[in-house]
PDB file of N, CA and C in Angstrom:
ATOM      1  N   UNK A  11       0.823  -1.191   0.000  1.00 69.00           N
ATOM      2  CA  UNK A  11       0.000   0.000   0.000  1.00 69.00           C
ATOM      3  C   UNK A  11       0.866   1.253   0.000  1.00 69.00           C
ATOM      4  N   UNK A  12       1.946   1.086   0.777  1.00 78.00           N
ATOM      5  CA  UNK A  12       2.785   2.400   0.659  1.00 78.00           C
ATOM      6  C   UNK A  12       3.384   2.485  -0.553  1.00 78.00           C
ATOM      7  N   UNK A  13       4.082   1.867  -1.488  1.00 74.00           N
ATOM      8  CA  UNK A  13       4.043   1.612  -2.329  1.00 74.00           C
ATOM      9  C   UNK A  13       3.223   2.364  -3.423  1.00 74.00           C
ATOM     10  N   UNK A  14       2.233   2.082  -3.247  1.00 77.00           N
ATOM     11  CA  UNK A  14       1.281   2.379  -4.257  1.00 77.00           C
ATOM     12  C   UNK A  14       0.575   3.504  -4.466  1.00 77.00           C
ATOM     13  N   UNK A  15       0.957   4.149  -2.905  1.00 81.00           N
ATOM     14  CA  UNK A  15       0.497   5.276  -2.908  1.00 81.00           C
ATOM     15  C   UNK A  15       2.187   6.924  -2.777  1.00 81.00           C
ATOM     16  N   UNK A  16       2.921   6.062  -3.218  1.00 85.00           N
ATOM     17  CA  UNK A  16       4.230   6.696  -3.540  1.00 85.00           C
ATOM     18  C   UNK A  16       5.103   6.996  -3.357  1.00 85.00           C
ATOM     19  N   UNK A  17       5.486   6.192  -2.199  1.00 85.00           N
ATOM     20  CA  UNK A  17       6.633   5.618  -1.640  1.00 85.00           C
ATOM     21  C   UNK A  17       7.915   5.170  -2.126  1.00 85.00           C
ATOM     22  N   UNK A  18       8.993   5.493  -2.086  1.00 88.00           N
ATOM     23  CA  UNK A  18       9.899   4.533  -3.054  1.00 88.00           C
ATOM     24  C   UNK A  18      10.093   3.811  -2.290  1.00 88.00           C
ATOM     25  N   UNK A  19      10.684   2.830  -3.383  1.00 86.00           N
ATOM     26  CA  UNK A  19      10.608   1.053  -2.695  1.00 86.00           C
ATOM     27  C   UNK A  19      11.887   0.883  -1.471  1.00 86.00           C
ATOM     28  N   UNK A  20      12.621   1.457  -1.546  1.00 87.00           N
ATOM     29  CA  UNK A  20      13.674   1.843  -0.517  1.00 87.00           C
ATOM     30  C   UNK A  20      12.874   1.936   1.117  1.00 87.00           C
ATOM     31  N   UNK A  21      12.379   2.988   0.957  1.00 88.00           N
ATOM     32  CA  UNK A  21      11.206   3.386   2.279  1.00 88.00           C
ATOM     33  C   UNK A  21       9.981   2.348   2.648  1.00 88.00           C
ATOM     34  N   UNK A  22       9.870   1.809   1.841  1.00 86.00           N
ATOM     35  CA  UNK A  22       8.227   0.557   2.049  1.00 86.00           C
ATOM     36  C   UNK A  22       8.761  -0.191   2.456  1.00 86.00           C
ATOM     37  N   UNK A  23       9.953  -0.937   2.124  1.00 88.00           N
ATOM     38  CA  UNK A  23      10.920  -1.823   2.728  1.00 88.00           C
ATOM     39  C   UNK A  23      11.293  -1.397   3.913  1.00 88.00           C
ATOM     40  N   UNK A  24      11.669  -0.300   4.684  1.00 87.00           N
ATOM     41  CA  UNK A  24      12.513  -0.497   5.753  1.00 87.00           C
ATOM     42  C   UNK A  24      11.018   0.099   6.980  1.00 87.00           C
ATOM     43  N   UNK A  25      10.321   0.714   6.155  1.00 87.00           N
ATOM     44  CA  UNK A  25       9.556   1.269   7.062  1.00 87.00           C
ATOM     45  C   UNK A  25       8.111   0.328   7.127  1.00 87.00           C
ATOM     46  N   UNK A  26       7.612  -0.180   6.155  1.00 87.00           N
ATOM     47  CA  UNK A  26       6.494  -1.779   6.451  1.00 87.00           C
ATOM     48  C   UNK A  26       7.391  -2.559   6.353  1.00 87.00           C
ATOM     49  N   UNK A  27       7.693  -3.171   5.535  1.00 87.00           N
ATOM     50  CA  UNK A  27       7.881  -4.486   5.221  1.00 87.00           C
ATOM     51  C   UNK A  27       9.010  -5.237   6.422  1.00 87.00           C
ATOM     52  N   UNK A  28      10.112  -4.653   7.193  1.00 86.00           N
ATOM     53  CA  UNK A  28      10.913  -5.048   7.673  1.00 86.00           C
ATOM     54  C   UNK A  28      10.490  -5.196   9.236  1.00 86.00           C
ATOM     55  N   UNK A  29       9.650  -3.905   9.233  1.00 86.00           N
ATOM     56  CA  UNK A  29       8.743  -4.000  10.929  1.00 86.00           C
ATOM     57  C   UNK A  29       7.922  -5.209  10.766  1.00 86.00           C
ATOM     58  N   UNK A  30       7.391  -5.248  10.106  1.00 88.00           N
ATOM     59  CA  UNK A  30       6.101  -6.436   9.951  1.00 88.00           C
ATOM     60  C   UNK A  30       6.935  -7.825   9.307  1.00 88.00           C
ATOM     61  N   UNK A  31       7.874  -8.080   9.346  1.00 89.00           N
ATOM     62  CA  UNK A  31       9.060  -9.179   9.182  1.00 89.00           C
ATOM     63  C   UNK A  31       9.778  -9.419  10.268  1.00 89.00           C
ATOM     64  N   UNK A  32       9.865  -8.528  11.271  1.00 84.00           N
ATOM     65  CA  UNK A  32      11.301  -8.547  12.247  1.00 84.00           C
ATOM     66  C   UNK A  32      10.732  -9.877  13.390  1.00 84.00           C
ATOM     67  N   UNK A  33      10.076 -10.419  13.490  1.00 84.00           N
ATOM     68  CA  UNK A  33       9.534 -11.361  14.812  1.00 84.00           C
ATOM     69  C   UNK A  33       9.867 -12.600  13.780  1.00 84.00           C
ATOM     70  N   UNK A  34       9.873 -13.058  12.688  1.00 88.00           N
ATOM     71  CA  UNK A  34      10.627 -14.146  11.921  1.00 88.00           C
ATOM     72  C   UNK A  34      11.680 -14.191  11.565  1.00 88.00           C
ATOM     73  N   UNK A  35      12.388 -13.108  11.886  1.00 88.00           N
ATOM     74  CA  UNK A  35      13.967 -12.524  11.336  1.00 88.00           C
ATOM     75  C   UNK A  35      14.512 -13.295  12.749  1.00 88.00           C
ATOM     76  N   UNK A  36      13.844 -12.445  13.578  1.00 86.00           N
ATOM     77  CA  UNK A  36      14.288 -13.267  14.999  1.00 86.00           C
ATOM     78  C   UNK A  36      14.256 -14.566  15.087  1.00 86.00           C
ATOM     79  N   UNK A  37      13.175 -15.058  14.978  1.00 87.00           N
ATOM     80  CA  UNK A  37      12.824 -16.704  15.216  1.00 87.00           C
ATOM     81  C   UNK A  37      13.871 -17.019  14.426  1.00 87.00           C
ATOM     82  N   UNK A  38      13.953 -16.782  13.295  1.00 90.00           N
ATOM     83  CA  UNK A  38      14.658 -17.444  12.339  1.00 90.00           C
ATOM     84  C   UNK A  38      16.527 -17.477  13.067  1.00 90.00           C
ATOM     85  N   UNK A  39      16.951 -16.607  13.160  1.00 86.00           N
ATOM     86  CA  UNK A  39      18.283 -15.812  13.684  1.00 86.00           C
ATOM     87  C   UNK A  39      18.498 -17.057  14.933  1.00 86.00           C
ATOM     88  N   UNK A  40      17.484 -17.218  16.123  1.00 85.00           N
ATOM     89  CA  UNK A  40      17.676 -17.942  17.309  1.00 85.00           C
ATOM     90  C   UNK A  40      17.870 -19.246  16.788  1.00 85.00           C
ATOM     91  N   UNK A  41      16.548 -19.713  16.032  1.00 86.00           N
ATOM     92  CA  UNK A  41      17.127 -21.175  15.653  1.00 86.00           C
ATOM     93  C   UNK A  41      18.082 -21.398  14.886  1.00 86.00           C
ATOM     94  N   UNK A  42      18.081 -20.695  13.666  1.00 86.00           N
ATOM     95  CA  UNK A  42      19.719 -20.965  13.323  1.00 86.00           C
ATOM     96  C   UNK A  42      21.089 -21.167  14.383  1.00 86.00           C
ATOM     97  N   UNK A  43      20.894 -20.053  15.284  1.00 82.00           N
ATOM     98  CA  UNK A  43      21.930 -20.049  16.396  1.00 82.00           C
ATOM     99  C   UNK A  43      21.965 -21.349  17.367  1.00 82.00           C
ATOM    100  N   UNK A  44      20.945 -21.638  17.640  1.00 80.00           N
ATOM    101  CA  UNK A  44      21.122 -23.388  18.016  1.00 80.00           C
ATOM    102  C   UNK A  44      21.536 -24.604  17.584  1.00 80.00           C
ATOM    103  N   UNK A  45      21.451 -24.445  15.753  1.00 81.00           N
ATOM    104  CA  UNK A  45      21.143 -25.167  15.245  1.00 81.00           C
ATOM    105  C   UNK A  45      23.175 -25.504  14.855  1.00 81.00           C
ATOM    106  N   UNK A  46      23.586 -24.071  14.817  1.00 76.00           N
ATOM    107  CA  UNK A  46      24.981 -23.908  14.650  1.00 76.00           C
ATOM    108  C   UNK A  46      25.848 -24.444  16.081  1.00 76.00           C
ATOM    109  N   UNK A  47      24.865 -24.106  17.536  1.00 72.00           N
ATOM    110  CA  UNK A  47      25.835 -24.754  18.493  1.00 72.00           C
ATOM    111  C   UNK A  47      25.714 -25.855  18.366  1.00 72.00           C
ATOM    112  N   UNK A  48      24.868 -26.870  18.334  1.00 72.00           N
ATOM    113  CA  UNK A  48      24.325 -27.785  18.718  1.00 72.00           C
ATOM    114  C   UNK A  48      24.979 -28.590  17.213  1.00 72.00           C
ATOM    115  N   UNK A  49      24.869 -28.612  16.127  1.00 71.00           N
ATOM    116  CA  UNK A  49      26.002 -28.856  15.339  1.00 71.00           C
ATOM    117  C   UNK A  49      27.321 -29.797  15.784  1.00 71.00           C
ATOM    118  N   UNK A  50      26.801 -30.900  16.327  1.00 67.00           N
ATOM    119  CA  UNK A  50      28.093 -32.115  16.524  1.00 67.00           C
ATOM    120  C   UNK A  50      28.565 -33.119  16.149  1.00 67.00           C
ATOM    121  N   UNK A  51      27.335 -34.016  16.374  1.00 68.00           N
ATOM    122  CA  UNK A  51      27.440 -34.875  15.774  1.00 68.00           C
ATOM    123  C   UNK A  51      28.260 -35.103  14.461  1.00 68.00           C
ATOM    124  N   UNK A  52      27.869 -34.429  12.996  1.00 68.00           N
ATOM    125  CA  UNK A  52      28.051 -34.844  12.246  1.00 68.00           C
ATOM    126  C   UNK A  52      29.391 -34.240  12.378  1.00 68.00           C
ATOM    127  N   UNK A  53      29.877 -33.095  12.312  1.00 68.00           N
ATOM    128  CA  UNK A  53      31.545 -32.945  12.433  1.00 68.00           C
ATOM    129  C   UNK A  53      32.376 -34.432  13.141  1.00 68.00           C
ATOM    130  N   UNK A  54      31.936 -34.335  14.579  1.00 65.00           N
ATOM    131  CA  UNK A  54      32.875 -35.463  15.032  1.00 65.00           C
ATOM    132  C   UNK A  54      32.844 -36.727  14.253  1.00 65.00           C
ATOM    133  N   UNK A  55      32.003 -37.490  13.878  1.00 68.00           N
ATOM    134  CA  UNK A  55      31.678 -38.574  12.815  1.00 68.00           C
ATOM    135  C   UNK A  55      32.516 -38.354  11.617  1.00 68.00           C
ATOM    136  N   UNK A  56      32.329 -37.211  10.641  1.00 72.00           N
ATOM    137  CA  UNK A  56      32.709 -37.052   8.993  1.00 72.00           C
ATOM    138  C   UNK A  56      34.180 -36.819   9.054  1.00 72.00           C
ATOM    139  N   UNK A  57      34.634 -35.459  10.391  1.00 69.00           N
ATOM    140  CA  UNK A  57      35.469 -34.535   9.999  1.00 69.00           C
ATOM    141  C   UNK A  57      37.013 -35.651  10.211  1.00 69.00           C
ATOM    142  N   UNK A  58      38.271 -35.068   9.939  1.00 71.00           N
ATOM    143  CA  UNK A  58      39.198 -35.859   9.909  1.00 71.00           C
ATOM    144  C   UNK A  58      39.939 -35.327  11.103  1.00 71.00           C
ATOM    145  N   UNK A  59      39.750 -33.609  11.176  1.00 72.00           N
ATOM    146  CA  UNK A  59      40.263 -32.788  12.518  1.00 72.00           C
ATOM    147  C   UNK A  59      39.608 -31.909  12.609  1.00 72.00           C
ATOM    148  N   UNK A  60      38.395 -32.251  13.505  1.00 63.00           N
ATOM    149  CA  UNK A  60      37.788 -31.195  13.696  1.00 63.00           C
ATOM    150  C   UNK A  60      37.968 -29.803  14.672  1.00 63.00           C
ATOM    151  N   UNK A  61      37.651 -29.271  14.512  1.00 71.00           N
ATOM    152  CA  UNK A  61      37.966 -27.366  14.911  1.00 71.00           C
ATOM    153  C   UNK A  61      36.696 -26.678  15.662  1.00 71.00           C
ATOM    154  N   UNK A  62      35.998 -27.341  15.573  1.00 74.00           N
ATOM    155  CA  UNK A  62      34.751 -26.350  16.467  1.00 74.00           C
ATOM    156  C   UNK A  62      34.616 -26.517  17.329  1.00 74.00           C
ATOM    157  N   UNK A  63      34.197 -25.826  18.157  1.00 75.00           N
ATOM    158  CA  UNK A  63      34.602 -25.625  19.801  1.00 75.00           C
ATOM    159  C   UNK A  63      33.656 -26.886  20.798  1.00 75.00           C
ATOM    160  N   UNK A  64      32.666 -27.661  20.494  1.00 77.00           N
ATOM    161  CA  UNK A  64      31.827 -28.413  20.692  1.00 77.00           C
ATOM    162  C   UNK A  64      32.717 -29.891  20.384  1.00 77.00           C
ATOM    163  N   UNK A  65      33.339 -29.945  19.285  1.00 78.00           N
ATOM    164  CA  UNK A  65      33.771 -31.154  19.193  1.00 78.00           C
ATOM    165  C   UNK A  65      35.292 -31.373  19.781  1.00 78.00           C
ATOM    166  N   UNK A  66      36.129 -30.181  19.799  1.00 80.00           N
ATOM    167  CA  UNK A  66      37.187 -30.011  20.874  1.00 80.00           C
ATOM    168  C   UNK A  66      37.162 -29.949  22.271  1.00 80.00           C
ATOM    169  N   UNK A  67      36.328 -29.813  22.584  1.00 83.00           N
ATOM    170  CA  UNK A  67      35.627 -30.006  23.918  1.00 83.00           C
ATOM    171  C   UNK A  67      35.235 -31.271  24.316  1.00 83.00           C
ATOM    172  N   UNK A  68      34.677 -32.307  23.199  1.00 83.00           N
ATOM    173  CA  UNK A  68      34.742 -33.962  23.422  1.00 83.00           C
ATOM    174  C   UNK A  68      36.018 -34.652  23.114  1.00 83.00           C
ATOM    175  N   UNK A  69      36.589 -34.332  21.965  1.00 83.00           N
ATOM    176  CA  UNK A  69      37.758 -34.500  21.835  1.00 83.00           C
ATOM    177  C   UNK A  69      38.759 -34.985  23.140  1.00 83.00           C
ATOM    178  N   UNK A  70      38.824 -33.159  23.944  1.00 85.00           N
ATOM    179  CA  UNK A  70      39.767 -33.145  25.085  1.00 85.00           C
ATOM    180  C   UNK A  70      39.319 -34.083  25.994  1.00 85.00           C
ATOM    181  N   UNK A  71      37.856 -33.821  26.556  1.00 86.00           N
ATOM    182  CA  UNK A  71      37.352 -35.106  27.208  1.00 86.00           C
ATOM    183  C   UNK A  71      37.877 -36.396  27.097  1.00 86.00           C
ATOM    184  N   UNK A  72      37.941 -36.635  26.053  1.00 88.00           N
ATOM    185  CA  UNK A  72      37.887 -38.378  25.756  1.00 88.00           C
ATOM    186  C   UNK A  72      39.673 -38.532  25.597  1.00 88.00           C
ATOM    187  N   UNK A  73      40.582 -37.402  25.936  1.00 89.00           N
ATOM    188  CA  UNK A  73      41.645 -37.484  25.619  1.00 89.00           C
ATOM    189  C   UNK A  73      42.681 -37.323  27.339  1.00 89.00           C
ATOM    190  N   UNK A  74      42.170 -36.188  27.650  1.00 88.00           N
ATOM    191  CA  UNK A  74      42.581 -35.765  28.733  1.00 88.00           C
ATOM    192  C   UNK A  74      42.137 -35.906  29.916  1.00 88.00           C
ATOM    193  N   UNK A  75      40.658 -36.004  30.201  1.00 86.00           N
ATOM    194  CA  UNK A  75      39.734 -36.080  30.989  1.00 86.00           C
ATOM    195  C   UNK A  75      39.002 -34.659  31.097  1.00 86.00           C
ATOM    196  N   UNK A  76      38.394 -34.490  32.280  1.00 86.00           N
ATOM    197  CA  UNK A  76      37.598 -33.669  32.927  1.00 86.00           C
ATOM    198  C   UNK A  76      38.177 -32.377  33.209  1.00 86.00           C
ATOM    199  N   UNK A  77      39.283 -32.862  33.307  1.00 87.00           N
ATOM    200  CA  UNK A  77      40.191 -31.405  33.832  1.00 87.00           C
ATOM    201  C   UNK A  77      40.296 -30.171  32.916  1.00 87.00           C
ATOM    202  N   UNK A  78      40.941 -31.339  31.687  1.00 81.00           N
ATOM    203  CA  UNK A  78      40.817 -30.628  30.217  1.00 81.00           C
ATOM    204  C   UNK A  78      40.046 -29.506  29.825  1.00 81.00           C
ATOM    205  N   UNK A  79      38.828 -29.718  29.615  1.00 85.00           N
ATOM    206  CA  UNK A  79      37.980 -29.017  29.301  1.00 85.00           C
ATOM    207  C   UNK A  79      36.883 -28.460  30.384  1.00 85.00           C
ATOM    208  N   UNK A  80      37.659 -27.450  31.309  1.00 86.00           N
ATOM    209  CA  UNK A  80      36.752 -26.537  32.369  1.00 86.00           C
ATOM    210  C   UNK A  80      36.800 -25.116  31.608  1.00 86.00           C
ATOM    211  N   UNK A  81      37.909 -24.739  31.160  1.00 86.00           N
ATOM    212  CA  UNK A  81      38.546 -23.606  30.461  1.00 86.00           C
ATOM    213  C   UNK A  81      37.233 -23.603  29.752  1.00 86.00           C
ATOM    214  N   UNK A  82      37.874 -24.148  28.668  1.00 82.00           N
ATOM    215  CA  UNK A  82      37.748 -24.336  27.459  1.00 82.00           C
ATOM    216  C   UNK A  82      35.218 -23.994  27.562  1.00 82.00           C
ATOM    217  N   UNK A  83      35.212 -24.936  28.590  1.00 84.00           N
ATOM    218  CA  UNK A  83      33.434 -24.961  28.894  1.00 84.00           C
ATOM    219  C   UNK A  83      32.835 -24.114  29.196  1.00 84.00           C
ATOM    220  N   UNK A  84      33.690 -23.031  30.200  1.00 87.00           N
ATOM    221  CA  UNK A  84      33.491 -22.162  30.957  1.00 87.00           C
ATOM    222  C   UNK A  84      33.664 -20.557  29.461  1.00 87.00           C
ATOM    223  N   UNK A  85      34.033 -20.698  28.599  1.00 83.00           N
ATOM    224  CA  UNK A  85      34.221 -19.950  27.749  1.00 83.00           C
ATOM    225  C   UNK A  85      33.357 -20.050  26.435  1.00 83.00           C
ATOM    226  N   UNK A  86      32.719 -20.763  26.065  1.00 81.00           N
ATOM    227  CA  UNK A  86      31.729 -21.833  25.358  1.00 81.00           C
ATOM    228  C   UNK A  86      30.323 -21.042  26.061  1.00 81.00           C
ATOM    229  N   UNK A  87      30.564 -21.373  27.115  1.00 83.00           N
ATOM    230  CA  UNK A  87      29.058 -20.674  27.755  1.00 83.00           C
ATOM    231  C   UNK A  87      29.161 -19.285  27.994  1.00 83.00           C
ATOM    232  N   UNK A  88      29.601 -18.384  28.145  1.00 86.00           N
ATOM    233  CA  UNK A  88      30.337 -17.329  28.213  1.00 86.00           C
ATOM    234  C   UNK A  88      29.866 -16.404  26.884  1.00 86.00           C
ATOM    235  N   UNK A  89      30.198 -17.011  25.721  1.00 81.00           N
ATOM    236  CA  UNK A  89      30.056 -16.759  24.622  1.00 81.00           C
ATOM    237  C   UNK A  89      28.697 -17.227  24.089  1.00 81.00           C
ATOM    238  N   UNK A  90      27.830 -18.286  24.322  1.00 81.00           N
ATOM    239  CA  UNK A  90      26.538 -19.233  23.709  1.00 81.00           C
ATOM    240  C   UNK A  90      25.573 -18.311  24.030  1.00 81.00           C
ATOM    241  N   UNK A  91      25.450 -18.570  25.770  1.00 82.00           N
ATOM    242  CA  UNK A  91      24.575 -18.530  26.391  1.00 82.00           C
ATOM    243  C   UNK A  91      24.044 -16.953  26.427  1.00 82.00           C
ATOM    244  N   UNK A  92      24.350 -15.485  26.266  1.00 86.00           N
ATOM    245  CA  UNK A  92      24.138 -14.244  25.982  1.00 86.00           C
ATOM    246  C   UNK A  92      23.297 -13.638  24.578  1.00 86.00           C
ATOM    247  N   UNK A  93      23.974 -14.474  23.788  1.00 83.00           N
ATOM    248  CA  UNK A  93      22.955 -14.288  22.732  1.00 83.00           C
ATOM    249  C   UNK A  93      21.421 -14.458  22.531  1.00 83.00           C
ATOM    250  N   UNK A  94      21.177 -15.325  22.873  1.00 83.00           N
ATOM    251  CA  UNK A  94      19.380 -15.704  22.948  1.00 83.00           C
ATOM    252  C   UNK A  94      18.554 -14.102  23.292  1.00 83.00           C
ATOM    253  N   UNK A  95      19.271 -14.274  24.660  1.00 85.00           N
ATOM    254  CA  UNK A  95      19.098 -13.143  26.021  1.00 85.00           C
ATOM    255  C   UNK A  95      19.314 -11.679  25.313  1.00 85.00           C
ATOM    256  N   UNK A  96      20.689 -11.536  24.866  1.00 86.00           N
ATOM    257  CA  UNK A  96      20.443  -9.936  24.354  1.00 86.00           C
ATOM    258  C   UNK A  96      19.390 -10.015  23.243  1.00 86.00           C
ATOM    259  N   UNK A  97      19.258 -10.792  22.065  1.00 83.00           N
ATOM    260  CA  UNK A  97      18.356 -10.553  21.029  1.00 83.00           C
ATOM    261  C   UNK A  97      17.085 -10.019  21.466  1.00 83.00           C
ATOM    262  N   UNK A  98      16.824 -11.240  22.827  1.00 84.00           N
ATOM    263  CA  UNK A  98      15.225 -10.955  23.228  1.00 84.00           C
ATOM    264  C   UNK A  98      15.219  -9.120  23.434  1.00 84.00           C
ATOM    265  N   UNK A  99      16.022  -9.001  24.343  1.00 86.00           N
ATOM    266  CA  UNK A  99      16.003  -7.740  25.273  1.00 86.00           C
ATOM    267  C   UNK A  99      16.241  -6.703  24.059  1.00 86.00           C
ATOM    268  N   UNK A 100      16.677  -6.889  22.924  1.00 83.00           N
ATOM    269  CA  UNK A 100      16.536  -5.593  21.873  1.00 83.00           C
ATOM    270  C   UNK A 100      15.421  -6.330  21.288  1.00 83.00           C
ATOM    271  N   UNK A 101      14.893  -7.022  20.833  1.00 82.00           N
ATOM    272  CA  UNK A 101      13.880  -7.130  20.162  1.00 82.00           C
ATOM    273  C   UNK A 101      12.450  -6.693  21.244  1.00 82.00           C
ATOM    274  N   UNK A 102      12.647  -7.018  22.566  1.00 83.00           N
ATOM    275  CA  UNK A 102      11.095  -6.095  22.970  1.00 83.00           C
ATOM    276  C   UNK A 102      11.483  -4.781  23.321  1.00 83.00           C
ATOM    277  N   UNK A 103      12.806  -3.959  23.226  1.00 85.00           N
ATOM    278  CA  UNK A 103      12.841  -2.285  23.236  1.00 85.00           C
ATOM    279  C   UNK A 103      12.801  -1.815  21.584  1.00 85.00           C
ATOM    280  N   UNK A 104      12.610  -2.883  20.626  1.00 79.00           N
ATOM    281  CA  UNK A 104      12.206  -2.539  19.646  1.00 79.00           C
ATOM    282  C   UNK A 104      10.502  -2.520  19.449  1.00 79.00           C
ATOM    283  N   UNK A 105      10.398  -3.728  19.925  1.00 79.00           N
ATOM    284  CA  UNK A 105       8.780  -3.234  20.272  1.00 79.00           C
ATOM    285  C   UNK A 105       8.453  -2.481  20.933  1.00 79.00           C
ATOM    286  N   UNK A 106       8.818  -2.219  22.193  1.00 82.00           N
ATOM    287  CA  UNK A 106       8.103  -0.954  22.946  1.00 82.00           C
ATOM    288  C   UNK A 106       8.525   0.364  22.212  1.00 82.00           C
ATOM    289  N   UNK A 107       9.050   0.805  21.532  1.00 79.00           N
ATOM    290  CA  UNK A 107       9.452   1.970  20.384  1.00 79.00           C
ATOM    291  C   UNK A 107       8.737   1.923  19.951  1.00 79.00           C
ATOM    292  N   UNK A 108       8.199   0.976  19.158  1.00 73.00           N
ATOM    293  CA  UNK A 108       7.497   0.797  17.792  1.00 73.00           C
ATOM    294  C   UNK A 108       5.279   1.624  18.162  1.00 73.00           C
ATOM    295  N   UNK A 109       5.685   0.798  19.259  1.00 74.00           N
ATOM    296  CA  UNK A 109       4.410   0.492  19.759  1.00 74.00           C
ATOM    297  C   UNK A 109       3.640   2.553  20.759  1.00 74.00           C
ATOM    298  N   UNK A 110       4.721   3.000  20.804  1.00 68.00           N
ATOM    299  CA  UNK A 110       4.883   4.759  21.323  1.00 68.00           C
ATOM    300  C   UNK A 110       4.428   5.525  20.367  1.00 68.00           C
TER     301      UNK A 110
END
């Protein structure tokens, strides 16, 4: 509609189309982000040396023990676990903006 009533397409995009998109941008963004930690299995199985921080972390386990990987866990979560959490917390001060 903005659009049509003479908008350039630049502006309909950022000003409808992206507000009325942003709650699947999110969904979409979180599960991907799980989908990337959680990502193990098949590395440890296929890979020949694997590198991602999930499978170096079993790796050390099964190599070193327990001791190995406290660092290494404690930094993993550090880094994982914040993301979910900040997205939420800008995505509802984007709603409460929106919504003023």
């Amino acid at each position: 509609a903005a659009y049509d009533l003479g908008a350039p397409p630049l502006t309909t995009f950022f000003s409808v189309t992206l507000p009325l998109s942003s709650r699947a941008i999110v969904t979409a963004v979180l599960l991907t982000w799980v989908r990337i930690v959680g990502e193990f299995g098949i590395v440890a199985v296929f890979s020949y040396f694997p590198q991602g921080i999930p499978v170096k972390l079993f790796v050390d386990l099964q190599d070193s023990g327990i001791q190995a990987v406290y660092v290494l866990t404690w930094i993993l979560l550090l880094l994982m676990l914040p993301f979910p959490f900040v997205v939420t917390c800008v995505l509802q001060r984007v709603r409460t903006t929106q919504q003023r």
